[in-house]
mmCIF file of C-alpha atoms in Angstrom:
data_model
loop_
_atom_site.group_PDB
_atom_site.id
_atom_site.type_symbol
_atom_site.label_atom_id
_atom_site.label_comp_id
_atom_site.label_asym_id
_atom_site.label_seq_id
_atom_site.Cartn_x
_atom_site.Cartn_y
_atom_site.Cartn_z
ATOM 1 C CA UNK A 15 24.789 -17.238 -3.980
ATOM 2 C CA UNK A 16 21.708 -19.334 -2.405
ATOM 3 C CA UNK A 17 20.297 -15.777 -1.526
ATOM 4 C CA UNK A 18 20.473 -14.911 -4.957
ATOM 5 C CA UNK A 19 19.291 -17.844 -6.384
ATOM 6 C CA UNK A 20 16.312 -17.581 -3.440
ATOM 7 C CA UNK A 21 15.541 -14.093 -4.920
ATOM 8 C CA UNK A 22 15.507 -14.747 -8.459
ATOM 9 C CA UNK A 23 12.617 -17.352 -7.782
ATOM 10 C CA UNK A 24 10.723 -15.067 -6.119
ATOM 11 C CA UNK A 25 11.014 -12.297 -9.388
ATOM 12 C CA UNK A 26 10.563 -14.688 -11.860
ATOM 13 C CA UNK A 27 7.172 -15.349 -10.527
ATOM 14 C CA UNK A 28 3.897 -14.180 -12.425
ATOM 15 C CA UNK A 29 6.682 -12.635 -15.396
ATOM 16 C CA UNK A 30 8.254 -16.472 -16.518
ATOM 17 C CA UNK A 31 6.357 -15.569 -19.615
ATOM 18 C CA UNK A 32 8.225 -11.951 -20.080
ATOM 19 C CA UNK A 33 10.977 -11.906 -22.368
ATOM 20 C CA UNK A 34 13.394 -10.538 -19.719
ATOM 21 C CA UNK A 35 13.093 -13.405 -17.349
ATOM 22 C CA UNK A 36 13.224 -15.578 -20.321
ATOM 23 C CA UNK A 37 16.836 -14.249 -21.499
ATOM 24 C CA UNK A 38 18.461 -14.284 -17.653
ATOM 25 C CA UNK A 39 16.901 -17.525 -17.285
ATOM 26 C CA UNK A 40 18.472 -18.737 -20.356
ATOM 27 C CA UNK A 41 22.164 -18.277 -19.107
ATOM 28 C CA UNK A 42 21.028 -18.827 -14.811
ATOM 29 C CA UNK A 43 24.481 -19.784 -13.744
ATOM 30 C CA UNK A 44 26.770 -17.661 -15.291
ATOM 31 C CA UNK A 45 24.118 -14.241 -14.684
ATOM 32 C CA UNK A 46 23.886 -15.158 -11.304
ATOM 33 C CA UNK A 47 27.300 -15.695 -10.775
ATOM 34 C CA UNK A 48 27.891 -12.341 -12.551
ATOM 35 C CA UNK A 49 25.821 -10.752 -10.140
ATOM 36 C CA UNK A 50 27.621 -11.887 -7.170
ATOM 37 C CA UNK A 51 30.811 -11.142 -8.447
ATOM 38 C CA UNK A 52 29.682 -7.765 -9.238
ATOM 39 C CA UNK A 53 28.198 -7.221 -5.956
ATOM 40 C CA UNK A 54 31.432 -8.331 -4.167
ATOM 41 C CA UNK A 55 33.856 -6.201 -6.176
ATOM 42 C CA UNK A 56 31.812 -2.981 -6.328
ATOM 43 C CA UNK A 57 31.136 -3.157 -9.597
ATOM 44 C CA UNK A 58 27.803 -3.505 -9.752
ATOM 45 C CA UNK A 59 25.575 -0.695 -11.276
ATOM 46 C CA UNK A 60 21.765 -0.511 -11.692
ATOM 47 C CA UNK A 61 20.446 -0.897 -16.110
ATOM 48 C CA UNK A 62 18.712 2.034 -17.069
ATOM 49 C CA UNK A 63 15.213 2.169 -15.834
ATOM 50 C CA UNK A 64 12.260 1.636 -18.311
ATOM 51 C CA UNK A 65 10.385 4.850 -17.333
ATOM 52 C CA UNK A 66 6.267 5.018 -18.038
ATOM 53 C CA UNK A 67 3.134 6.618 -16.869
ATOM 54 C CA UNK A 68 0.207 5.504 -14.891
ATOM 55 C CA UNK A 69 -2.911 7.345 -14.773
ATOM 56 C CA UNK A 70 -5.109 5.383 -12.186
ATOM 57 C CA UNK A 71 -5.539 6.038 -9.719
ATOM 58 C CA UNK A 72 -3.375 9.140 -10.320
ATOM 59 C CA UNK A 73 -0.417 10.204 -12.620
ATOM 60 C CA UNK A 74 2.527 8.752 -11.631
ATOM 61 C CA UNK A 75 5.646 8.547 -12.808
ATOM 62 C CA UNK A 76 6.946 4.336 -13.288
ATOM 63 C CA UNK A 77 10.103 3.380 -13.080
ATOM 64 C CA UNK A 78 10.331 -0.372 -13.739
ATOM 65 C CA UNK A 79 13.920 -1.717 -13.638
ATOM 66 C CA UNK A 80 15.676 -4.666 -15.466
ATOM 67 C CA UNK A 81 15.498 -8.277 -14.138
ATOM 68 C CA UNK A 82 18.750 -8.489 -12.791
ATOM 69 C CA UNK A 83 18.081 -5.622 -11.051
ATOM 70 C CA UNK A 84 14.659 -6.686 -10.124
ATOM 71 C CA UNK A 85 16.477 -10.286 -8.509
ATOM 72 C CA UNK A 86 19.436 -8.003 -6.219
ATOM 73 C CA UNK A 87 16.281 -6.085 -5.133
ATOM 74 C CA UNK A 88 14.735 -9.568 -3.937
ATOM 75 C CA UNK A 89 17.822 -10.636 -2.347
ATOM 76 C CA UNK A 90 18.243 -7.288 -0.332
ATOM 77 C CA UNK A 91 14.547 -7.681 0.271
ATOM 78 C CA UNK A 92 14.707 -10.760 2.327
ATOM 79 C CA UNK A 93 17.934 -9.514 4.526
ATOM 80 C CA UNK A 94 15.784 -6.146 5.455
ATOM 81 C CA UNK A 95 12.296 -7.244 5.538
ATOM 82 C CA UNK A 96 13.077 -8.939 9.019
ATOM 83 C CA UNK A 97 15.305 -6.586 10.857
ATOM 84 C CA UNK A 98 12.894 -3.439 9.888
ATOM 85 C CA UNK A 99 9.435 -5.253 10.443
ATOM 86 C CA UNK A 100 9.677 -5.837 13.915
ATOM 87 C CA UNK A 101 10.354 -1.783 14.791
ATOM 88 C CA UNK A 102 7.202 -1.210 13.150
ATOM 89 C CA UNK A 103 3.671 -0.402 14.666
ATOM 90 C CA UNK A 104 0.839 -3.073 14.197
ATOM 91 C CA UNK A 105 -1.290 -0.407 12.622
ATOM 92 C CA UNK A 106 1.196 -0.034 9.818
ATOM 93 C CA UNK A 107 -0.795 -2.048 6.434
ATOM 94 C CA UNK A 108 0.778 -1.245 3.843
ATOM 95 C CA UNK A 109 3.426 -3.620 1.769
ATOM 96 C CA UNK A 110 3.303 -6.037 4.342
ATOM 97 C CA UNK A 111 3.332 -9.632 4.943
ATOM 98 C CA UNK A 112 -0.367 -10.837 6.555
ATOM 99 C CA UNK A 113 -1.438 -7.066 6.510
ATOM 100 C CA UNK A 114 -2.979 -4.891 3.508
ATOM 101 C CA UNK A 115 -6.294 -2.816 2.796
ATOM 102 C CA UNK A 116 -8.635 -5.359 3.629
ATOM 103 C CA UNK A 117 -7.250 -5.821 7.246
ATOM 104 C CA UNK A 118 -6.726 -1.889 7.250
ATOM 105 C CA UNK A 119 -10.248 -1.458 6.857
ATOM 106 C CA UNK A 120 -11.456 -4.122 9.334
ATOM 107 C CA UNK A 121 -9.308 -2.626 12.239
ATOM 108 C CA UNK A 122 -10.728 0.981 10.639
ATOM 109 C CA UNK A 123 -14.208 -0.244 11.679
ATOM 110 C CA UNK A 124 -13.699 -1.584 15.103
ATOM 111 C CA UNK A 125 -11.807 1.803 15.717
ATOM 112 C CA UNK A 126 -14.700 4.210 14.813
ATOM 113 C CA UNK A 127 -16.990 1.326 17.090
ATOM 114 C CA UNK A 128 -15.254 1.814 20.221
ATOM 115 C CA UNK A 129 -15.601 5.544 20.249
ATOM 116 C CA UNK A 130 -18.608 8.046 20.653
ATOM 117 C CA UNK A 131 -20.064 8.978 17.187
ATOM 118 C CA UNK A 132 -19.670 12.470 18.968
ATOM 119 C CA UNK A 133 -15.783 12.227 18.979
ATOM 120 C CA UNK A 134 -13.254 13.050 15.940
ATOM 121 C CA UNK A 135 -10.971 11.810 13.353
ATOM 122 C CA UNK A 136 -7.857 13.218 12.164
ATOM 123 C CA UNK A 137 -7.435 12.305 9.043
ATOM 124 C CA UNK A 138 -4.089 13.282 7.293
ATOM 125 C CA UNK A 139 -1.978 12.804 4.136
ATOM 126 C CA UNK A 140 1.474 13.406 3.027
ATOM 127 C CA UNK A 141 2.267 15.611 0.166
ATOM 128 C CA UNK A 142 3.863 14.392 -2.894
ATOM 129 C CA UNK A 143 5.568 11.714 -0.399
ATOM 130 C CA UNK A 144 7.895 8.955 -2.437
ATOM 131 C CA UNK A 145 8.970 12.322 -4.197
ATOM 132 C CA UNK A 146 10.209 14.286 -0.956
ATOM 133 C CA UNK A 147 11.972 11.492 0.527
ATOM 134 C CA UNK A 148 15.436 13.255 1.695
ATOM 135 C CA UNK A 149 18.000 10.395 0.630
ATOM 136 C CA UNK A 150 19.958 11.394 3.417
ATOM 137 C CA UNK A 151 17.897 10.839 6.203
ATOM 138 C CA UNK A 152 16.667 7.454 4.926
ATOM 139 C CA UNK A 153 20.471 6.587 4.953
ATOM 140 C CA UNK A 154 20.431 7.334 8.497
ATOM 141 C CA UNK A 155 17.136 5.497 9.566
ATOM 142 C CA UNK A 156 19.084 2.160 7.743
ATOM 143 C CA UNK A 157 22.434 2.526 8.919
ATOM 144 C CA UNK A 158 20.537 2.923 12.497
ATOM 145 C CA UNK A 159 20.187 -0.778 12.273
ATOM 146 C CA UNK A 160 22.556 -1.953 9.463
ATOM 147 C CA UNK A 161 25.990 -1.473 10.332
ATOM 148 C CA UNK A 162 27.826 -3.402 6.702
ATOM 149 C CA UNK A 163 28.492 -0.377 4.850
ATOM 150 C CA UNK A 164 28.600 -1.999 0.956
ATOM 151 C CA UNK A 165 25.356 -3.567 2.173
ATOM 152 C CA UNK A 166 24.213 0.257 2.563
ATOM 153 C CA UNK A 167 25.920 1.508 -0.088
ATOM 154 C CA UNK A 168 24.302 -1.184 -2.612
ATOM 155 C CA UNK A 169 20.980 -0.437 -1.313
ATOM 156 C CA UNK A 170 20.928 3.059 -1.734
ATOM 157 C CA UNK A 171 21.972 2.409 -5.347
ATOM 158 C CA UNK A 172 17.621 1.919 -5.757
ATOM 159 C CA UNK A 173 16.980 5.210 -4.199
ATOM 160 C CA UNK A 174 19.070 6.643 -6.914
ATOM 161 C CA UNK A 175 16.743 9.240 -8.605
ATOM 162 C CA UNK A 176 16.802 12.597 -10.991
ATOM 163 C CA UNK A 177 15.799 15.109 -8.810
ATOM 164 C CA UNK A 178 17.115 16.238 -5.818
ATOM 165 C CA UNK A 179 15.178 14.691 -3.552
ATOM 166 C CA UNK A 180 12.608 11.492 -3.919
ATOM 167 C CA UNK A 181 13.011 7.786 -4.681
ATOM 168 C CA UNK A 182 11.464 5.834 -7.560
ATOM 169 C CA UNK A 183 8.164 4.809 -7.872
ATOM 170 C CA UNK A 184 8.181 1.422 -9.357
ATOM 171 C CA UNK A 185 11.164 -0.846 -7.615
ATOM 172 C CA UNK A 186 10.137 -3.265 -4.947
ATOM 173 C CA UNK A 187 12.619 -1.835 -2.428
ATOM 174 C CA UNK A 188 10.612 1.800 -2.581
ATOM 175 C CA UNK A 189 7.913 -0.018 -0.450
ATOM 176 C CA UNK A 190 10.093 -0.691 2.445
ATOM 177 C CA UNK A 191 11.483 2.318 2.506
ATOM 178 C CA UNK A 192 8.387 4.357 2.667
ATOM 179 C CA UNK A 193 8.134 1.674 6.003
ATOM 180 C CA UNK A 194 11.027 2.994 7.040
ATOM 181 C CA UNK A 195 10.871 6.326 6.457
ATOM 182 C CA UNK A 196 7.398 7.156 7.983
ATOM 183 C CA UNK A 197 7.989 4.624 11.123
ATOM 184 C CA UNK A 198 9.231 7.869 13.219
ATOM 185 C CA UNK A 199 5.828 9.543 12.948
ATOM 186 C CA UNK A 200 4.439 6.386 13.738
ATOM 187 C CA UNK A 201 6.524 5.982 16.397
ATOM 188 C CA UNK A 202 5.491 9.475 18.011
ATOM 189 C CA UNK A 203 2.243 9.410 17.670
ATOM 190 C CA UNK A 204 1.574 6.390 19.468
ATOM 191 C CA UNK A 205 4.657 6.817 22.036
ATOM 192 C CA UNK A 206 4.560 10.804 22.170
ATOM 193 C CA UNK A 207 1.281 11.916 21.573
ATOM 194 C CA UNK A 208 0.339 8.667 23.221
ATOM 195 C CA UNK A 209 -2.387 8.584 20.635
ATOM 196 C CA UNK A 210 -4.454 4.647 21.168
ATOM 197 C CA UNK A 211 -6.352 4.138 17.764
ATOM 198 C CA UNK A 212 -4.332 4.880 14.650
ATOM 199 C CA UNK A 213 -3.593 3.400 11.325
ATOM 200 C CA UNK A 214 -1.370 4.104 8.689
ATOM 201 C CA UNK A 215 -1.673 2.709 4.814
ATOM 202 C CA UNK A 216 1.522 4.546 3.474
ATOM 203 C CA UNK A 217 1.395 8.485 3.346
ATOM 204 C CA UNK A 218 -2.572 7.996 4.550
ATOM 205 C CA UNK A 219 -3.602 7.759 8.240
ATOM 206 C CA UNK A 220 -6.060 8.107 10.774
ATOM 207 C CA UNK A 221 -6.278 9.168 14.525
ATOM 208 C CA UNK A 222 -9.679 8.060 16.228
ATOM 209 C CA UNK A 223 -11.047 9.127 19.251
ATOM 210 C CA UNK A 224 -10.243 12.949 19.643
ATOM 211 C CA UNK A 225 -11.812 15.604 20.682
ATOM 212 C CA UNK A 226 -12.193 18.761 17.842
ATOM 213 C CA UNK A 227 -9.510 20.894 20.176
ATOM 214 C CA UNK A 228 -7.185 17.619 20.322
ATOM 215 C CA UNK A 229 -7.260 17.061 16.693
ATOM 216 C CA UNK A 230 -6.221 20.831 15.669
ATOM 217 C CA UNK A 231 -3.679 20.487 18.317
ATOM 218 C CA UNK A 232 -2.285 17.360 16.979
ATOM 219 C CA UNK A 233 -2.214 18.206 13.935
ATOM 220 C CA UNK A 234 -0.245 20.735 14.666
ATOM 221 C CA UNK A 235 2.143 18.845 16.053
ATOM 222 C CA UNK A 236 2.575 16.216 13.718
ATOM 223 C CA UNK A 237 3.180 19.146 10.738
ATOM 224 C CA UNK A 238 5.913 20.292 12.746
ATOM 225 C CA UNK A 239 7.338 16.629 13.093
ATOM 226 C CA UNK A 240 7.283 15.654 9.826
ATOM 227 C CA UNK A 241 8.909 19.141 8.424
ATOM 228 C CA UNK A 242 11.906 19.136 10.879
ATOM 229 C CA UNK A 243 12.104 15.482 11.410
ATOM 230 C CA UNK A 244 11.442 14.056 7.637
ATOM 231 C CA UNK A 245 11.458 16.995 5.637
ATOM 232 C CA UNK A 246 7.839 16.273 4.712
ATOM 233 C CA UNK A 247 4.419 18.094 4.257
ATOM 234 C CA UNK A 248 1.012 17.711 4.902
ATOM 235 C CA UNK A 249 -0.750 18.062 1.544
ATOM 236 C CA UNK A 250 -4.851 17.743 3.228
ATOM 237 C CA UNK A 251 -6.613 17.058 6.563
ATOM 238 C CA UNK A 252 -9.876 16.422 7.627
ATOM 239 C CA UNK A 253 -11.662 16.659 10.759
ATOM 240 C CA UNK A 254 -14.728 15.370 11.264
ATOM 241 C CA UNK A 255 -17.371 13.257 13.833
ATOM 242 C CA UNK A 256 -16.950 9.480 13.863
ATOM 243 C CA UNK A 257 -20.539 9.263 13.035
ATOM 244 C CA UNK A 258 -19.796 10.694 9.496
ATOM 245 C CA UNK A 259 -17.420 7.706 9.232
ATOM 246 C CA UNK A 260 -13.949 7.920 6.932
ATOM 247 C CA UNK A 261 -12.851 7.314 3.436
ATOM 248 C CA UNK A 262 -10.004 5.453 3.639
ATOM 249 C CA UNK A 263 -8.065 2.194 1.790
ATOM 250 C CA UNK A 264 -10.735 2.291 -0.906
ATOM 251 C CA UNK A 265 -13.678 2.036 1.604
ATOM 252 C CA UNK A 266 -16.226 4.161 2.854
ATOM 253 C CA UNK A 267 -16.473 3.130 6.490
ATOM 254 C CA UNK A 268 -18.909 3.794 9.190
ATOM 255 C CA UNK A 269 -19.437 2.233 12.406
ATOM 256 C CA UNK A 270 -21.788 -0.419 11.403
ATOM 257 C CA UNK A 271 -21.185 -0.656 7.584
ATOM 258 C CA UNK A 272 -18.760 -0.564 5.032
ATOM 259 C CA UNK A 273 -19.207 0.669 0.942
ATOM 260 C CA UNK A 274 -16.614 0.334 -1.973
ATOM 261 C CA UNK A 275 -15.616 4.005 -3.047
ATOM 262 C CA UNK A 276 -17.943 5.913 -6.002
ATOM 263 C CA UNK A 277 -15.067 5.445 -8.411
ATOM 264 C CA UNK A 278 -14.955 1.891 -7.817
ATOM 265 C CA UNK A 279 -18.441 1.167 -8.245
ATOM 266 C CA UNK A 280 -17.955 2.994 -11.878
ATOM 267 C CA UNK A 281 -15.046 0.766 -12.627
ATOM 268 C CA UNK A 282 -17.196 -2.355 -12.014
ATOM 269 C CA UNK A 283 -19.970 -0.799 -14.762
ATOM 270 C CA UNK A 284 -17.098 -0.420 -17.405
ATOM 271 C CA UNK A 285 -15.695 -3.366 -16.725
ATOM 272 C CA UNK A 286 -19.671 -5.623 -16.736
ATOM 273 C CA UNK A 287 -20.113 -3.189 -20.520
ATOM 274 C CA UNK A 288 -16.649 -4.226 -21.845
ATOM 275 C CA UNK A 289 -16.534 -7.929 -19.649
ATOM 276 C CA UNK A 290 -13.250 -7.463 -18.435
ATOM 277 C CA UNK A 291 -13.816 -11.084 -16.369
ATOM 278 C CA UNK A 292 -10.267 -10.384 -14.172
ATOM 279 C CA UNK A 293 -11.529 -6.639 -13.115
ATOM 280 C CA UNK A 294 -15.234 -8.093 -12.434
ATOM 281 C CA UNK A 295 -13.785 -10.753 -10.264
ATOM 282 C CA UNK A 296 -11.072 -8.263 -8.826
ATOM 283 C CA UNK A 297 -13.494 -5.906 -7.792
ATOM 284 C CA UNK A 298 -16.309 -8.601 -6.552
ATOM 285 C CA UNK A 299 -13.270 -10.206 -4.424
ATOM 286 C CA UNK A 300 -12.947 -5.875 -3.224
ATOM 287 C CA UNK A 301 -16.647 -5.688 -1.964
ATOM 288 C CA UNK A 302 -17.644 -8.698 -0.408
ATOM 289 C CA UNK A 303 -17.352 -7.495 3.064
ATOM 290 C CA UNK A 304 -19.042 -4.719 2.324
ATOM 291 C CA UNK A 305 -23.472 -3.939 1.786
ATOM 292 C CA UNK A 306 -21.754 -3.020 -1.832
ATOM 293 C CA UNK A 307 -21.796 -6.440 -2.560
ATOM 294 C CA UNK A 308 -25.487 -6.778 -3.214
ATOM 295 C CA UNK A 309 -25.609 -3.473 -5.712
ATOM 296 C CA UNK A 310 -22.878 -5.374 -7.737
ATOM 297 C CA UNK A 311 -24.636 -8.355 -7.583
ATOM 298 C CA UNK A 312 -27.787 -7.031 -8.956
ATOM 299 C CA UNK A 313 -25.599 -5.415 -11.521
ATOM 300 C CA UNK A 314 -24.357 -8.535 -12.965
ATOM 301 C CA UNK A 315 -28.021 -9.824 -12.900
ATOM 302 C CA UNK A 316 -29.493 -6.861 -14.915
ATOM 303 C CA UNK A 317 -26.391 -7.179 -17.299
ATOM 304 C CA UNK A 318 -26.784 -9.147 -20.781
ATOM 305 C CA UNK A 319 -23.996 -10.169 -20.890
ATOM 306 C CA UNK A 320 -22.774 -13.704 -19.260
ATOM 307 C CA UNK A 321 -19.656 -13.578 -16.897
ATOM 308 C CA UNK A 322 -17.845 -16.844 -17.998
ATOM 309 C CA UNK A 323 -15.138 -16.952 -15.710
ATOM 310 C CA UNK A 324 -17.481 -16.582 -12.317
ATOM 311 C CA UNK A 325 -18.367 -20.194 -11.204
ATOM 312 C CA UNK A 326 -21.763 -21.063 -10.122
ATOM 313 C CA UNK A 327 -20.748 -21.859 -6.240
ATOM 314 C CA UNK A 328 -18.802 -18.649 -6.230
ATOM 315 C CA UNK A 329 -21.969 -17.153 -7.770
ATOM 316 C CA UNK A 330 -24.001 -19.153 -5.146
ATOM 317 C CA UNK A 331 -21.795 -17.536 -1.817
ATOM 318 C CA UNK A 332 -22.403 -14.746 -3.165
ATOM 319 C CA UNK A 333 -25.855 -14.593 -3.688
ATOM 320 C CA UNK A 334 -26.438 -15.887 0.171
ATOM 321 C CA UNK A 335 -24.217 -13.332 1.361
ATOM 322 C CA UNK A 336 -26.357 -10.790 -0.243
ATOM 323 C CA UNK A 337 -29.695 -12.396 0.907
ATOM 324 C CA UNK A 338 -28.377 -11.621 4.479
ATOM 325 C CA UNK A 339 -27.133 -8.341 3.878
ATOM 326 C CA UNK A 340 -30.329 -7.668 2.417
ATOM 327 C CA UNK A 341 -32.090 -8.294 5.821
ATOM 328 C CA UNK A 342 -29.501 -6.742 7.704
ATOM 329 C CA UNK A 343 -30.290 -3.519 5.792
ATOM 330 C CA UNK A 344 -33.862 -3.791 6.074
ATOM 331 C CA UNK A 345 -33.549 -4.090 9.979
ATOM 332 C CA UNK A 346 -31.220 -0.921 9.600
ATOM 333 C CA UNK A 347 -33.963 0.945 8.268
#
């Protein structure tokens, strides 16, 4: 019950205004206890999904489940989070605590530093990946560690999906188990191919360092891994000198500069013409690490309109960043 309880503060937070969190809060005690009677008697079933579509920054297919739901997903959560996150590489970002795309891209830049701009990267991609999970093997890869069968069995209740094979896209629980279920490649890269600069950001990553024969070879390799090992596919590759940099976790990286992606850059114009304050700020907060910063800058500056919610010190920081970065570039030429 305190687990629960635990967990149902953490999905109540950012939705306390949503009508759904409203109506279990309404009734706490007797929906939690519900829950954990349901849970303990092997009763308890997953609400019909609410199923959408998102079109940025490609179609997907949401599938956003119920509160109560959302609060057995929290409590699982915490038990799993633990026991999984220490078998995992420390060049794994994604959906993790102290990691994500900003710290992606960092160790992305020190990786193309510390190799010849003559050298390679490998960069790969899995196709179609959430929806060719095999449900069966990411049974395994849990009960490898989890031995509490209802625990299992409850947990692969959010796996649950239409088609034969996939999870859904949507429920907080899909992000560990895309940790889990990509940690073998992970794990045979570095240990196998013995492969020293690599980074992962889900179905996305990188090998630095190679030379062109190594990369084909590798490649090679890893197809044949992921088809008889995870039932997976590569869906595009790319080979190319360090000196041409890589396009990865929304960043254009080089060795001694970064840039925010085209499409981002476009978002921040449509957002400064219709002042969408939260994107501005969202995006500003995206680039300020990067010689993208100053464009944006100058953006807002040539722009009529006035950006209420960016305070003047904010403003300020980032107009001295930009002063620097503006002699940094003009050494660079």
């Amino acid at each position: 019950m305190e687990n629960l309880y635990e967990a149902y503060l953490n999905a109540r937070r950012g939705k306390r205004k949503k009508r759904a969190c409203f109506e279990f809060e309404t009734n706490l005690g007797a929906n939690l206890t519900a829950l954990y009677n349901e849970i303990h008697s092997d009763t308890y079933k997953l609400q019909p999904y609410h199923i959408f579509k998102v079109y940025e920054p490609k179609e997907r297919m949401i599938h956003a489940p119920a509160f109560r739901d959302i609060v057995v997903q929290h409590a699982i959560y915490k038990v799993i989070y633990p026991i999984f996150n220490n078998t995992f590489i420390s060049t794994s970002f994604a959906c993790r605590k102290g990691f994500g795309t900003h710290k992606a891209s960092i160790y992305t830049q020190k990786a193309l530093r510390r190799y010849s701009e003559d050298l390679y990267t490998l960069k790969l991609d899995v196709k179609k990946f959430f929806y060719s999970i095999d449900r069966n093997i990411l049974k395994s890869l849990l009960e490898k560690k989890i031995k509490d069968k209802k625990f299992i069995n409850i947990t692969m209740l959010f796996t649950d999906y239409e088609d034969a094979s996939g999870i859904p896209i949507g429920n907080l629980l899909s992000q560990i188990f895309a940790l889990i279920y990509l940690n073998p490649i992970d794990q045979y890269i570095k240990r196998v191919l013995k492969v020293k600069d690599y980074v992962r950001y889900v179905d996305d990553f990188i090998l630095f360092g190679l030379t062109r024969d190594k990369c084909i070879e590798y490649k090679e390799k890893i197809e044949i891994f992921l088809k008889e090992n995870l039932h997976l596919e590569l869906s595009k590759f790319s080979i190319q000198k360090i000196k041409r940099g890589v396009n990865f976790v929304g960043y254009r990286t080089w060795q001694n500069y970064r840039l925010i992606r085209k499409h981002s850059l476009y978002k921040f114009k449509k957002s400064l013409r219709k002042q969408k304050n939260e994107a501005i700020m969202s995006l500003l907060g995206h680039s300020k690490n990067t010689l993208s910063i100053y464009h944006l800058i100058n953006l807002i500056k040539e722009d009529k309109y006035e950006i209420i919610s960016l305070p003047t010190n904010l403003r300020q920081a980032y107009e001295n960043r930009c002063k620097l970065t503006r002699e940094c570039n003009n050494t660079l030429v």
